[in-house]
Amino acid sequence: MTEKKKTQLKVLFSLIALLVCAGMLFYVNHYTRPTFMLRTVLQLGAIYALVAVSMNLLNGFTGLFSLGQAGFMAIGAYTFAIFTIPVKSRSGVYYLYGVADWLSNIQIPIWAAIILAGLVAAILAAIIGAPVLRLKSDYFAIATLGFAEIVRIIVGSSPMNRITNGSLGLKLIPKFSNFYFPFIVVGICILIVSLLIRSSYGRAFKAIREDEIAAEAMGINLAKHKQLSFIISSFFAGISGALMGMYLGAITSTTFNVTLTYNILLIVVIGGMGSITGSIISSFLVIAAREWWLRFLDMEIFIGSFKVPLLKSGFRMVVFSLILMIVVLFFRRGIMGTNELNWNFIINRLNKKKKTGGESCE
Amino acid sequence: MSNILEIKNLVVSYGGIEAVKGINMVVPEGEIVTLIGANGAGKSTTLKSISGLVKPKQASILYKGKEIVGQSPDFIVSQGITLVPEGRRVFPNLTVLENLKIGAYLRKDNLKDDLEYVFTLFPRLREREWQMAGTLSGGEQQMLAVGRALMSRPKVIMMDEPSLGLAPLVVKDIFNIIQTINKEGITVLLIEQNANMALKIAHKAYVIETGTITMEGTGDELLANEEIKQAYLGKTK
């Protein structure tokens, strides 16, 4: 009875928390200037949250250290762009090389294109997964990194000119139809991933991360589950790539270079390998710090006639990197470790604090 | 009584070196069979071959009269042969409950009764249901490893050195549990360096030396054997 009541309370609180989040989004949408930084941070943060969660599924939950996320995002973004750029403006986008004949009249709805972006990324993952997943740890990371680079270079190469517009990139990609669009898509995707992780498949992934031999001895088919995790992760990376394309409105192959993968990895590590809520929190924090809170460091500031030293364009990233090092030094397992920010976690934390007399427990 | 497992001419080689050189053994249904031998004699390799984790060079392994060589480990587990791997190998960052549920991964039916069964067998695990497996003591981890294997409802449970690194009292507990499990009808194939304990509970025993079986008999026969006493039980004449 009390257990049941507790669960009911938790559900109630979760609904309230969800409403509060929705209310905040509503407020930001209606009562802030369209150029306000918070809008950018929230939208970009949501997109990064999705790709960070997809990377966490592979790196944090299944223990496969992949560095190919940017490649799958590129595939998703390009797939989305190719099929959604309005037909009448195609000749303008492909002004130099012209558009491939089979492509010139195809335009599919946005929702279908988002799913297609995920599917194409997933199919490619299935194809390269079979050989690449045989590799262990570092070698797997190198192979996926190489794959991402290959994708980036092929997409920007001249034989693809009439499809991807080569090095010129694609523009006039449809933007978000309204402010809430990315949050809804990201919310649904992350919900699916977290349900997957709570299922028996999720347990099998974690078992593989913990001990491959024991997992195999328990009857978990390693190859099949690794492949599954890789495909699902790539599917959501593809979707986040499509959202990224919508957000930016224009993409080139250099949008998806190695740095992007490292940024995602950074979010995952700071949030905690093996924590979905950790990835979400850290993606908003990292994006906010990088794009917003630290911006003032890039501007030259004069106090009277005194020019504050060091402040100039680019200094922001120096401070940002320093903060990262400090975070990694003092929160070695990330903000959340492998915990999830749920009511159980909060209740445990509060109880612990009471016991230790309100001291910080970290 | 019929033999649930029949191993004929098992040869396993690692990179050209034969670790197991054609052994033959049978495991009668419902008994405790033990395989004793020194380090590197090929005990673990034999178990790994049966469970499909190692592909033998040549062999015929019959389970209930059916050939299982070449089958995948998950198929073999689903047929009812489960391995408790050497060194326990619980999943350290998962809770005790999650560990147990992974043991039942291939079963899609209700786990409630089986969880209850494991918890009655190992009351300590019930107390620590929500604890991370890595924080358990060595003995508790071994209990968890056995419990996890039982969750797959095995007909044959194979244990690779369950006494490894445990205090003598805990070892005694583990061997009592092995006997309890066996009385419920589960066939046990046990490999041990602790020959004394293993032979005391075994119905049938094999001695393996550098990849070949050198002796076999009932547990009591081997316990009384002078050579065994000298080589494995540390007794001098």
Coordinates of C-alpha atoms in Angstrom, one line a residue:
Chain A
M1 CA 0.0 0.0 0.0
T2 CA 2.7 2.5 1.0
E3 CA 4.8 1.3 -2.0
K4 CA 1.9 2.0 -4.2
K5 CA 1.3 5.4 -2.7
K6 CA 5.0 6.2 -3.1
T7 CA 4.9 5.3 -6.8
Q8 CA 1.7 7.4 -7.2
L9 CA 3.5 10.4 -5.6
K10 CA 6.5 10.0 -7.8
V11 CA 4.3 9.9 -10.9
L12 CA 2.5 13.0 -9.7
F13 CA 5.8 14.9 -9.0
S14 CA 7.1 13.8 -12.4
L15 CA 4.1 15.2 -14.1
I16 CA 4.5 18.5 -12.1
A17 CA 8.2 18.7 -13.1
L18 CA 7.2 18.1 -16.7
L19 CA 4.6 20.8 -16.5
V20 CA 7.1 23.2 -15.0
C21 CA 9.6 22.5 -17.8
A22 CA 6.8 23.0 -20.4
G23 CA 5.8 26.2 -18.6
M24 CA 9.4 27.5 -18.7
L25 CA 9.6 26.8 -22.4
F26 CA 6.3 28.6 -22.9
Y27 CA 7.6 31.6 -21.0
V28 CA 10.9 31.7 -22.9
N29 CA 9.0 31.4 -26.2
H30 CA 6.5 34.2 -25.5
Y31 CA 8.2 36.7 -23.2
T32 CA 11.8 36.8 -24.5
R33 CA 13.3 38.6 -27.5
P34 CA 13.8 36.3 -30.5
T35 CA 17.5 37.0 -30.3
F36 CA 17.8 36.1 -26.7
M37 CA 20.7 33.7 -26.1
L38 CA 18.6 31.4 -23.8
R39 CA 16.5 30.4 -26.8
T40 CA 19.6 29.3 -28.7
V41 CA 21.0 27.5 -25.7
L42 CA 17.8 25.5 -25.1
Q43 CA 17.3 24.5 -28.7
L44 CA 21.0 23.6 -29.4
G45 CA 21.2 22.0 -25.9
A46 CA 18.2 19.8 -26.7
I47 CA 19.8 18.6 -30.0
Y48 CA 23.1 17.9 -28.3
A49 CA 21.3 16.2 -25.5
L50 CA 19.8 13.7 -28.0
V51 CA 23.1 12.9 -29.7
A52 CA 24.8 12.7 -26.3
V53 CA 22.2 10.2 -25.1
S54 CA 22.7 8.2 -28.3
M55 CA 26.5 8.2 -27.7
N56 CA 26.0 7.3 -24.1
L57 CA 23.9 4.3 -25.1
L58 CA 26.9 2.9 -26.9
N59 CA 29.8 4.2 -24.9
G60 CA 28.3 4.4 -21.4
F61 CA 25.8 1.5 -21.4
T62 CA 27.2 -1.0 -23.8
G63 CA 30.8 -0.2 -23.2
L64 CA 31.7 0.3 -26.8
F65 CA 33.9 3.3 -27.1
S66 CA 32.7 4.8 -30.4
L67 CA 33.9 8.0 -31.9
G68 CA 31.8 7.9 -35.0
Q69 CA 28.8 10.0 -33.8
A70 CA 29.6 13.0 -36.1
G71 CA 29.6 10.7 -39.1
F72 CA 26.1 9.4 -38.4
M73 CA 24.9 13.0 -37.7
A74 CA 26.3 14.0 -41.1
I75 CA 24.4 11.2 -42.8
G76 CA 21.2 12.2 -41.0
A77 CA 21.6 15.9 -41.7
Y78 CA 22.4 15.3 -45.4
T79 CA 19.6 12.8 -45.8
F80 CA 17.2 15.2 -44.3
A81 CA 18.4 18.2 -46.3
I82 CA 18.4 16.4 -49.6
F83 CA 14.8 15.3 -49.3
T84 CA 13.4 18.4 -47.7
I85 CA 14.9 21.4 -49.5
P86 CA 11.9 22.9 -51.4
V87 CA 11.8 21.7 -55.0
K88 CA 11.4 25.2 -56.4
S89 CA 14.6 26.5 -54.7
R90 CA 16.7 23.5 -55.6
S91 CA 18.2 25.1 -58.7
G92 CA 19.3 27.9 -56.5
V93 CA 21.0 25.6 -54.0
Y94 CA 22.7 23.4 -56.6
Y95 CA 23.5 26.5 -58.8
L96 CA 27.0 25.3 -59.7
Y97 CA 26.7 21.6 -60.4
G98 CA 22.9 21.1 -60.9
V99 CA 20.9 18.6 -59.1
A100 CA 20.7 14.9 -59.9
D101 CA 17.7 14.0 -62.1
W102 CA 16.2 11.4 -59.8
L103 CA 16.4 13.9 -57.0
S104 CA 15.1 17.0 -58.6
N105 CA 11.4 16.4 -57.9
I106 CA 11.4 14.5 -54.7
Q107 CA 10.3 16.3 -51.6
I108 CA 8.9 14.5 -48.5
P109 CA 7.2 15.8 -45.4
I110 CA 9.5 16.9 -42.5
W111 CA 8.5 14.1 -40.1
A112 CA 9.1 11.4 -42.7
A113 CA 12.5 13.0 -43.5
I114 CA 13.5 12.9 -39.9
I115 CA 12.7 9.2 -39.6
L116 CA 14.4 8.6 -42.9
A117 CA 17.5 10.4 -41.7
G118 CA 17.6 8.0 -38.7
L119 CA 16.9 5.0 -40.8
V120 CA 19.7 5.7 -43.3
A121 CA 22.2 6.2 -40.5
A122 CA 21.0 3.0 -38.9
I123 CA 21.3 1.0 -42.2
L124 CA 24.8 2.3 -42.6
A125 CA 25.6 1.3 -39.0
A126 CA 24.3 -2.2 -39.7
I127 CA 26.6 -2.5 -42.7
I128 CA 29.8 -1.3 -41.1
G129 CA 28.8 -2.8 -37.7
A130 CA 29.5 -6.4 -38.7
P131 CA 33.2 -5.9 -39.3
V132 CA 33.9 -3.0 -37.0
L133 CA 32.2 -4.5 -33.9
R134 CA 34.7 -7.4 -33.9
L135 CA 37.3 -4.9 -32.8
K136 CA 37.9 -4.2 -29.1
S137 CA 38.2 -0.9 -27.2
D138 CA 40.8 1.4 -28.7
Y139 CA 40.7 -0.3 -32.1
F140 CA 36.9 0.1 -32.2
A141 CA 37.3 3.8 -31.4
I142 CA 39.8 4.3 -34.2
A143 CA 37.7 2.4 -36.7
T144 CA 34.6 4.4 -35.9
L145 CA 36.6 7.7 -36.0
G146 CA 37.9 6.7 -39.4
F147 CA 34.4 5.9 -40.5
A148 CA 33.2 9.4 -39.5
E149 CA 36.0 11.0 -41.4
I150 CA 35.3 8.9 -44.5
V151 CA 31.7 9.9 -44.4
R152 CA 32.6 13.5 -44.1
I153 CA 35.1 13.4 -47.0
I154 CA 32.8 11.4 -49.3
V155 CA 29.9 13.8 -48.6
G156 CA 32.1 16.7 -49.6
S157 CA 33.8 15.1 -52.5
S158 CA 33.2 16.0 -56.2
P159 CA 31.6 12.8 -57.3
M160 CA 28.8 13.6 -55.0
N161 CA 28.4 17.1 -56.3
R162 CA 25.0 16.6 -57.9
I163 CA 23.6 15.0 -54.7
T164 CA 25.3 16.7 -51.7
N165 CA 26.4 19.8 -53.6
G166 CA 30.0 18.8 -52.7
S167 CA 32.1 21.2 -50.8
L168 CA 29.5 24.0 -51.2
G169 CA 27.2 22.4 -48.8
L170 CA 23.4 22.6 -48.7
K171 CA 21.3 25.5 -47.6
L172 CA 17.7 26.6 -47.4
I173 CA 17.0 23.5 -45.2
P174 CA 13.5 24.0 -43.7
K175 CA 13.8 25.6 -40.2
F176 CA 11.9 24.5 -37.1
S177 CA 8.2 25.3 -37.8
N178 CA 7.9 26.5 -34.2
F179 CA 9.9 27.0 -31.1
Y180 CA 8.8 23.7 -29.4
F181 CA 9.5 21.4 -32.4
P182 CA 13.0 20.2 -31.3
F183 CA 12.0 19.7 -27.7
I184 CA 9.1 17.4 -28.7
V185 CA 11.3 15.3 -31.1
V186 CA 14.2 15.1 -28.6
G187 CA 11.8 14.3 -25.8
I188 CA 10.2 11.4 -27.7
C189 CA 13.6 10.0 -28.7
I190 CA 15.1 10.2 -25.3
L191 CA 12.0 8.6 -23.8
I192 CA 12.4 5.7 -26.2
V193 CA 16.1 5.3 -25.3
S194 CA 15.4 5.3 -21.6
L195 CA 12.6 2.7 -21.9
L196 CA 15.0 0.6 -23.9
I197 CA 17.6 0.9 -21.2
R198 CA 15.1 -0.2 -18.5
S199 CA 14.1 -3.2 -20.5
S200 CA 15.9 -6.6 -20.5
Y201 CA 17.8 -5.4 -23.5
G202 CA 19.2 -2.5 -21.5
R203 CA 20.3 -5.0 -18.8
A204 CA 22.0 -7.1 -21.4
F205 CA 23.9 -4.0 -22.7
K206 CA 25.0 -3.2 -19.2
A207 CA 26.1 -6.8 -18.7
I208 CA 28.2 -6.6 -21.8
R209 CA 29.8 -3.4 -20.5
E210 CA 30.6 -5.0 -17.2
D211 CA 32.0 -8.3 -18.2
E212 CA 31.8 -9.7 -21.7
I213 CA 32.7 -13.3 -20.8
A214 CA 30.2 -13.5 -18.0
A215 CA 27.6 -12.0 -20.2
E216 CA 28.2 -14.6 -22.8
A217 CA 28.2 -17.3 -20.2
M218 CA 24.7 -16.1 -19.2
G219 CA 23.5 -16.7 -22.7
I220 CA 23.7 -13.1 -24.0
N221 CA 24.6 -13.2 -27.7
L222 CA 27.4 -10.6 -27.8
A223 CA 27.5 -9.9 -31.5
K224 CA 23.8 -9.5 -31.8
H225 CA 23.4 -7.1 -28.8
K226 CA 26.5 -5.0 -29.8
Q227 CA 25.1 -4.7 -33.3
L228 CA 21.7 -3.7 -31.9
S229 CA 23.1 -1.1 -29.6
F230 CA 25.2 0.3 -32.5
I231 CA 22.3 0.5 -34.8
I232 CA 20.0 2.1 -32.3
S233 CA 22.6 4.6 -31.3
S234 CA 23.2 5.5 -34.9
F235 CA 19.5 5.9 -35.6
F236 CA 19.2 8.6 -33.0
A237 CA 22.5 10.2 -34.0
G238 CA 21.0 10.4 -37.5
I239 CA 17.8 12.1 -36.1
S240 CA 19.8 14.6 -34.1
G241 CA 21.8 15.3 -37.3
A242 CA 18.5 16.1 -39.1
L243 CA 17.6 18.4 -36.2
M244 CA 21.0 20.0 -36.4
G245 CA 20.4 20.6 -40.1
M246 CA 17.1 22.3 -39.3
Y247 CA 18.6 24.4 -36.6
L248 CA 21.5 25.6 -38.7
G249 CA 19.5 25.9 -42.0
A250 CA 22.7 25.3 -43.9
I251 CA 25.3 22.5 -43.7
T252 CA 28.6 21.7 -45.2
S253 CA 30.7 18.6 -44.7
T254 CA 33.0 20.5 -42.3
T255 CA 30.0 21.1 -39.9
F256 CA 30.5 17.4 -38.9
N257 CA 34.2 17.2 -38.3
V258 CA 36.0 15.4 -35.6
T259 CA 35.7 18.3 -33.2
L260 CA 31.9 17.7 -33.1
T261 CA 32.5 14.2 -32.0
Y262 CA 34.8 15.4 -29.2
N263 CA 32.3 18.0 -28.1
I264 CA 29.7 15.2 -27.8
L265 CA 32.1 12.9 -26.0
L266 CA 32.9 15.8 -23.6
I267 CA 29.2 16.2 -22.8
V268 CA 28.8 12.5 -22.2
V269 CA 31.9 12.3 -19.9
I270 CA 30.9 15.4 -17.9
G271 CA 27.4 14.1 -17.5
G272 CA 28.6 10.7 -16.5
M273 CA 29.1 7.6 -18.7
G274 CA 26.0 5.5 -18.2
S275 CA 23.6 8.2 -17.0
I276 CA 20.9 9.5 -19.4
T277 CA 19.9 12.4 -17.2
G278 CA 23.5 13.2 -16.7
S279 CA 24.0 13.6 -20.4
I280 CA 20.9 15.8 -20.7
I281 CA 22.0 18.1 -17.8
S282 CA 25.5 18.4 -19.0
S283 CA 24.6 19.1 -22.6
F284 CA 22.5 22.1 -21.5
L285 CA 25.3 23.3 -19.1
V286 CA 28.1 22.9 -21.7
I287 CA 26.2 24.6 -24.4
A288 CA 25.1 27.4 -22.1
A289 CA 28.7 27.9 -20.8
R290 CA 30.2 27.8 -24.3
E291 CA 27.7 29.9 -26.2
W292 CA 26.4 32.2 -23.5
W293 CA 27.8 32.6 -20.0
L294 CA 31.4 32.8 -21.1
R295 CA 30.8 35.1 -24.1
F296 CA 31.9 38.2 -22.1
L297 CA 35.5 36.8 -22.1
D298 CA 35.7 37.3 -25.8
M299 CA 35.1 41.0 -25.6
E300 CA 37.6 43.6 -24.7
I301 CA 36.5 45.3 -21.5
F302 CA 37.7 48.7 -20.3
I303 CA 37.4 49.8 -16.7
G304 CA 37.9 53.5 -17.0
S305 CA 41.0 53.7 -19.2
F306 CA 42.3 50.3 -17.8
K307 CA 42.0 47.5 -20.3
V308 CA 41.4 44.2 -18.6
P309 CA 44.2 41.9 -19.7
L310 CA 43.8 38.6 -21.6
L311 CA 40.2 39.3 -22.7
K312 CA 40.1 39.0 -26.4
S313 CA 38.4 36.9 -29.0
G314 CA 39.1 33.2 -28.3
F315 CA 39.9 33.6 -24.6
R316 CA 36.5 32.1 -23.8
M317 CA 37.6 28.7 -25.1
V318 CA 40.7 28.8 -22.9
V319 CA 38.6 29.4 -19.8
F320 CA 36.1 26.8 -20.9
S321 CA 38.9 24.2 -21.3
L322 CA 40.2 25.1 -17.8
I323 CA 36.7 24.6 -16.3
L324 CA 36.5 21.2 -18.0
M325 CA 39.8 20.1 -16.5
I326 CA 38.7 21.2 -13.1
V327 CA 35.4 19.3 -13.5
V328 CA 37.2 16.2 -14.7
L329 CA 39.6 16.4 -11.8
F330 CA 37.0 16.8 -9.1
F331 CA 34.0 14.9 -10.6
R332 CA 35.9 12.0 -12.0
R333 CA 32.8 10.1 -12.9
G334 CA 30.9 13.1 -14.2
I335 CA 28.1 15.0 -12.7
M336 CA 25.8 11.9 -12.2
G337 CA 28.2 9.0 -12.4
T338 CA 26.0 6.1 -13.4
N339 CA 23.0 7.4 -11.4
E340 CA 19.9 8.8 -12.9
L341 CA 18.3 12.0 -11.6
N342 CA 15.0 10.5 -10.5
W343 CA 12.9 10.7 -7.4
N344 CA 14.7 7.8 -5.7
F345 CA 18.0 9.5 -6.3
I346 CA 16.7 12.8 -4.8
I347 CA 15.2 11.1 -1.8
N348 CA 18.4 9.2 -1.1
R349 CA 20.4 12.4 -1.4
L350 CA 18.1 14.3 1.0
N351 CA 18.2 11.5 3.5
K352 CA 22.0 11.3 3.3
K353 CA 22.3 15.0 3.8
K354 CA 20.1 14.8 6.9
K355 CA 22.3 12.1 8.3
T356 CA 25.6 14.0 7.7
G357 CA 24.1 17.1 9.2
G358 CA 23.5 19.0 5.9
E359 CA 27.1 18.8 4.7
S360 CA 27.8 18.4 1.1
C361 CA 28.2 14.7 0.3
E362 CA 30.4 15.0 -2.7
Chain B
M1 CA 20.7 -43.7 -14.6
S2 CA 21.3 -42.1 -17.9
N3 CA 24.1 -39.8 -18.8
I4 CA 23.0 -36.2 -19.3
L5 CA 26.4 -35.3 -20.7
E6 CA 28.8 -37.4 -22.7
I7 CA 32.1 -36.0 -23.8
K8 CA 34.0 -38.0 -26.3
N9 CA 37.6 -37.3 -27.5
L10 CA 37.6 -33.6 -26.7
V11 CA 40.7 -31.9 -28.2
V12 CA 41.2 -28.1 -27.7
S13 CA 44.2 -26.2 -28.8
Y14 CA 45.2 -22.6 -28.2
G15 CA 47.4 -21.4 -31.0
G16 CA 48.8 -24.8 -31.8
I17 CA 49.3 -26.0 -28.3
E18 CA 46.9 -28.6 -27.1
A19 CA 45.4 -27.8 -23.8
V20 CA 43.1 -30.7 -23.8
K21 CA 44.3 -33.9 -25.5
G22 CA 41.3 -36.0 -26.2
I23 CA 39.5 -36.6 -23.0
N24 CA 36.4 -38.8 -22.5
M25 CA 34.0 -38.4 -19.6
V26 CA 30.4 -38.9 -18.7
V27 CA 28.1 -37.0 -16.4
P28 CA 25.2 -39.1 -15.1
E29 CA 22.0 -37.2 -14.6
G30 CA 21.3 -35.9 -11.1
E31 CA 24.8 -36.5 -9.7
I32 CA 27.7 -34.4 -8.7
V33 CA 30.7 -35.0 -10.9
T34 CA 34.0 -33.4 -10.2
L35 CA 37.1 -32.9 -12.3
I36 CA 40.2 -32.2 -10.3
G37 CA 43.7 -31.3 -11.4
A38 CA 46.5 -28.8 -11.0
N39 CA 46.7 -25.4 -12.7
G40 CA 46.8 -25.6 -16.4
A41 CA 45.7 -29.2 -16.6
G42 CA 42.8 -28.2 -18.8
K43 CA 39.9 -28.1 -16.4
S44 CA 38.5 -24.7 -17.3
T45 CA 39.0 -25.3 -21.0
T46 CA 36.9 -28.4 -20.7
L47 CA 34.0 -26.5 -19.1
K48 CA 34.4 -23.6 -21.6
S49 CA 34.2 -26.1 -24.5
I50 CA 31.0 -27.6 -23.1
S51 CA 29.4 -24.2 -22.7
G52 CA 30.4 -23.1 -26.2
L53 CA 32.7 -20.3 -25.1
V54 CA 35.7 -22.1 -26.6
K55 CA 35.5 -23.9 -30.0
P56 CA 37.2 -27.3 -29.6
K57 CA 39.5 -28.6 -32.4
Q58 CA 37.6 -31.9 -32.4
A59 CA 35.0 -33.4 -30.1
S60 CA 31.7 -34.9 -29.7
I61 CA 29.7 -33.6 -26.8
L62 CA 26.3 -35.1 -26.4
Y63 CA 23.7 -33.5 -24.2
K64 CA 20.7 -35.7 -23.6
G65 CA 22.0 -37.6 -26.7
K66 CA 22.1 -34.5 -28.9
E67 CA 25.3 -33.1 -30.3
I68 CA 26.0 -29.6 -29.0
V69 CA 29.5 -29.0 -30.3
G70 CA 29.5 -25.9 -32.6
Q71 CA 26.4 -24.4 -31.1
S72 CA 26.5 -20.9 -29.8
P73 CA 26.7 -20.2 -26.0
D74 CA 23.2 -18.7 -25.9
F75 CA 21.7 -21.8 -27.5
I76 CA 23.5 -24.0 -25.0
V77 CA 22.4 -21.9 -22.0
S78 CA 18.8 -22.0 -23.4
Q79 CA 19.0 -25.8 -23.5
G80 CA 19.8 -25.9 -19.8
I81 CA 23.6 -26.0 -19.3
T82 CA 24.9 -23.0 -17.4
L83 CA 28.4 -22.1 -16.4
V84 CA 29.4 -20.3 -13.2
P85 CA 32.6 -18.8 -14.5
E86 CA 35.9 -18.9 -12.7
G87 CA 36.5 -15.9 -10.3
R88 CA 32.8 -15.3 -9.9
R89 CA 32.6 -12.6 -12.6
V90 CA 29.5 -10.9 -11.2
F91 CA 28.6 -7.6 -12.9
P92 CA 30.1 -5.2 -10.3
N93 CA 28.2 -2.0 -11.2
L94 CA 24.8 -3.6 -11.4
T95 CA 22.6 -4.3 -8.4
V96 CA 22.2 -7.8 -7.0
L97 CA 18.7 -7.9 -8.4
E98 CA 19.9 -6.9 -11.9
N99 CA 22.6 -9.5 -11.8
L100 CA 20.0 -12.2 -11.0
K101 CA 17.7 -10.9 -13.8
I102 CA 20.5 -11.1 -16.3
G103 CA 20.9 -14.7 -15.3
A104 CA 17.4 -15.3 -16.6
Y105 CA 18.0 -13.3 -19.7
L106 CA 16.9 -16.0 -22.2
R107 CA 13.7 -16.8 -20.3
K108 CA 10.7 -14.6 -21.1
D109 CA 8.4 -16.0 -18.4
N110 CA 7.7 -14.9 -14.9
L111 CA 10.8 -14.6 -12.7
K112 CA 9.1 -14.1 -9.4
D113 CA 9.2 -17.7 -8.2
D114 CA 12.8 -18.2 -9.3
L115 CA 13.9 -15.0 -7.5
E116 CA 12.1 -16.3 -4.4
Y117 CA 13.9 -19.6 -4.7
V118 CA 17.3 -18.0 -5.0
F119 CA 16.6 -15.7 -2.1
T120 CA 15.5 -18.6 0.1
L121 CA 18.7 -20.4 -0.8
F122 CA 20.8 -17.3 -0.2
P123 CA 19.1 -15.1 2.4
R124 CA 22.1 -12.7 2.3
L125 CA 21.3 -11.8 -1.2
R126 CA 17.7 -10.7 -0.3
E127 CA 19.2 -8.3 2.3
R128 CA 21.5 -6.9 -0.3
E129 CA 19.0 -6.8 -3.2
W130 CA 19.7 -3.1 -4.1
Q131 CA 23.4 -3.2 -3.4
M132 CA 26.0 -3.0 -6.2
A133 CA 27.4 -6.5 -6.7
G134 CA 30.9 -5.1 -6.6
T135 CA 30.4 -4.1 -3.0
L136 CA 29.6 -7.6 -1.8
S137 CA 32.2 -9.8 -0.1
G138 CA 33.9 -12.6 -2.0
G139 CA 31.6 -15.2 -0.5
E140 CA 28.5 -13.2 -1.2
Q141 CA 29.7 -12.7 -4.8
Q142 CA 30.1 -16.4 -5.2
M143 CA 26.6 -16.9 -3.9
L144 CA 25.4 -14.3 -6.4
A145 CA 27.2 -16.1 -9.2
V146 CA 25.6 -19.3 -8.3
G147 CA 22.2 -17.7 -7.9
R148 CA 22.6 -15.9 -11.2
A149 CA 23.3 -19.3 -12.9
L150 CA 20.3 -20.9 -11.2
M151 CA 18.0 -18.1 -12.6
S152 CA 18.4 -19.7 -16.0
R153 CA 16.7 -22.9 -14.6
P154 CA 19.6 -25.1 -15.6
K155 CA 19.5 -28.9 -15.8
V156 CA 23.3 -29.0 -15.6
I157 CA 25.2 -26.4 -13.6
M158 CA 28.9 -26.2 -14.2
M159 CA 31.1 -24.5 -11.6
D160 CA 34.6 -23.4 -12.2
E161 CA 36.5 -23.3 -8.9
P162 CA 33.8 -21.9 -6.7
S163 CA 36.2 -22.0 -3.7
L164 CA 38.8 -19.8 -5.3
G165 CA 40.0 -17.1 -2.9
L166 CA 37.4 -17.8 -0.2
A167 CA 37.8 -18.3 3.5
P168 CA 37.5 -22.0 4.6
L169 CA 34.2 -21.4 6.4
V170 CA 32.7 -19.8 3.4
V171 CA 34.0 -22.6 1.2
K172 CA 32.1 -25.0 3.5
D173 CA 28.9 -23.0 3.0
I174 CA 29.3 -23.0 -0.8
F175 CA 29.8 -26.8 -0.8
N176 CA 26.7 -27.3 1.3
I177 CA 24.8 -25.2 -1.2
I178 CA 26.1 -27.3 -4.1
Q179 CA 24.7 -30.4 -2.4
T180 CA 21.4 -28.7 -1.7
I181 CA 21.1 -27.7 -5.4
N182 CA 22.0 -31.2 -6.4
K183 CA 19.3 -32.7 -4.1
E184 CA 16.7 -30.6 -6.0
G185 CA 17.6 -32.6 -9.2
I186 CA 20.2 -30.4 -10.8
T187 CA 23.3 -32.2 -12.2
V188 CA 26.5 -30.5 -11.0
L189 CA 29.8 -30.6 -12.9
L190 CA 32.4 -29.1 -10.5
I191 CA 36.0 -28.4 -11.1
E192 CA 38.2 -27.7 -8.2
Q193 CA 41.7 -27.4 -7.0
N194 CA 40.4 -28.0 -3.5
A195 CA 40.4 -31.7 -4.2
N196 CA 39.6 -32.8 -0.6
M197 CA 36.3 -30.9 -0.4
A198 CA 35.3 -31.7 -4.0
L199 CA 35.9 -35.5 -3.6
K200 CA 33.9 -35.6 -0.4
I201 CA 30.7 -34.5 -2.1
A202 CA 31.2 -36.0 -5.5
H203 CA 29.5 -39.1 -6.7
K204 CA 31.9 -39.5 -9.5
A205 CA 35.3 -38.0 -10.0
Y206 CA 37.9 -37.6 -12.8
V207 CA 41.5 -36.6 -12.4
I208 CA 43.0 -34.6 -15.2
E209 CA 46.7 -34.1 -15.8
T210 CA 48.2 -32.0 -18.6
G211 CA 45.2 -32.4 -20.8
T212 CA 44.5 -36.1 -20.3
I213 CA 42.3 -38.0 -17.8
T214 CA 44.5 -40.2 -15.7
M215 CA 42.1 -41.6 -13.2
E216 CA 38.4 -41.9 -12.6
G217 CA 36.2 -43.4 -9.9
T218 CA 33.7 -42.5 -7.2
G219 CA 34.6 -39.7 -4.9
D220 CA 35.4 -42.1 -2.0
E221 CA 37.6 -44.3 -4.1
L222 CA 39.8 -41.4 -5.2
L223 CA 39.8 -40.0 -1.7
A224 CA 41.3 -43.3 -0.5
N225 CA 43.8 -43.6 -3.4
E226 CA 47.4 -43.2 -2.3
E227 CA 48.6 -41.3 -5.4
I228 CA 45.7 -38.8 -5.1
K229 CA 46.5 -38.3 -1.4
Q230 CA 50.1 -37.5 -2.3
A231 CA 49.5 -35.3 -5.3
Y232 CA 46.4 -33.4 -4.4
L233 CA 45.5 -33.8 -0.8
G234 CA 49.0 -33.0 0.5
K235 CA 49.3 -36.1 2.6
T236 CA 52.5 -38.0 2.8
K237 CA 52.9 -41.7 3.5

